[in-house]
């Protein structure tokens, strides 16, 4: 296998140091929120967002006034995007069926899909107002039937962003708070004097938000580890450098630490893309951000074969994978580790981010090895149940259960089974011994 790096990002050791520093800050902040509640949240909101209120929850009147600031065209666009997300989420929900089956005469087993009872949705918005994140979390939770949906977003330029608030409200949020960062996810998960804690946290965010979710996992559920945006372009000579460079920088502009990787088997395309990125950074309005991400986290990897490209892509397990080759469906069939695939030059990651209907909250930092992205199923819990409807089944299952419990040394467990064998099977099983039915002794 011959793999050549024409450009590398900063080392894994440097990234690990950054992660460790972030973890320390987050841990101290969460402890402060747990100890001082609303007071700590208010201080943090003032410190990081410059936003001070007695209550950070928006009233219905405030929501109505803020939403009224959104232009009719923008409202129509938001509705169109949310309709796409809802429609796909509903298809996914319809695929999740409750089941019940009689596995043997008198034994009924089943499962039910039950909505999580309260969800906290984080919608980023400090640097860019992430309107689409409201669709992906709030609207999807609504499709799942979650009875309490609360949403937090930071102020944008010192005030609640009207489009974000409109998307949250349209999506079905029951409570909306103008809070960002660690203080938002901490307040939703831990609870304060004025905010009841939720059962599940969802939504993307910066490194501090992602780390806060990681540390809070266990106290509450989380959707997945969704940190700073990552993108990978897998391309061959069927596309040109402009396409590759545009798709890389389009995601690098998210923040200063957004990895962007070109994976190709064409040296010419790789070298042309490097030059094209330099050209675009001269004219891109968000170049101040994108250029830092590209400098520190951008990579160009040259492989000899498509099989090598596949192996490298699965090892990196990028959040977004744009595939533009002469065999896009081959990658769809064979790739196993990623957040979402964007197949062919006619689509792109921005479509998925904003409008096409698939969810944009996706796994980062190699989490695509063990989980997919946020979807309606994340808001549902699958709970099993059982019932035994005949005396014969109670005795038969009980006898098997008794012997298997005694095999493991669990006499108390065995007695749960033995009691049913005695009552429903009419067999006098000695206390704390393995049960046998007369038919089994024959």
PDB file of N, CA and C in Angstrom, residues 29 212 333 365 379 415:
ATOM      1  N   UNK A  29     -16.515  23.942  34.913  1.00  0.00           N
ATOM      2  CA  UNK A  29     -17.732  24.713  34.647  1.00  0.00           C
ATOM      3  C   UNK A  29     -18.975  23.931  35.038  1.00  0.00           C
ATOM      4  N   UNK A 212     -18.741  18.763  26.955  1.00  0.00           N
ATOM      5  CA  UNK A 212     -19.742  18.804  28.026  1.00  0.00           C
ATOM      6  C   UNK A 212     -20.730  17.652  27.886  1.00  0.00           C
ATOM      7  N   UNK A 333     -21.486   0.828  -1.181  1.00  0.00           N
ATOM      8  CA  UNK A 333     -21.601  -0.592  -0.837  1.00  0.00           C
ATOM      9  C   UNK A 333     -20.532  -1.026   0.155  1.00  0.00           C
ATOM     10  N   UNK A 365     -14.791  12.719  15.332  1.00  0.00           N
ATOM     11  CA  UNK A 365     -13.688  12.122  16.098  1.00  0.00           C
ATOM     12  C   UNK A 365     -13.731  10.594  16.075  1.00  0.00           C
ATOM     13  N   UNK A 379     -34.596   9.350  19.546  1.00  0.00           N
ATOM     14  CA  UNK A 379     -35.558   9.910  20.494  1.00  0.00           C
ATOM     15  C   UNK A 379     -36.537   8.852  21.007  1.00  0.00           C
ATOM     16  N   UNK A 415     -35.686 -19.982  42.803  1.00  0.00           N
ATOM     17  CA  UNK A 415     -36.948 -20.053  43.549  1.00  0.00           C
ATOM     18  C   UNK A 415     -38.056 -19.234  42.889  1.00  0.00           C
TER      19      UNK A 415
END
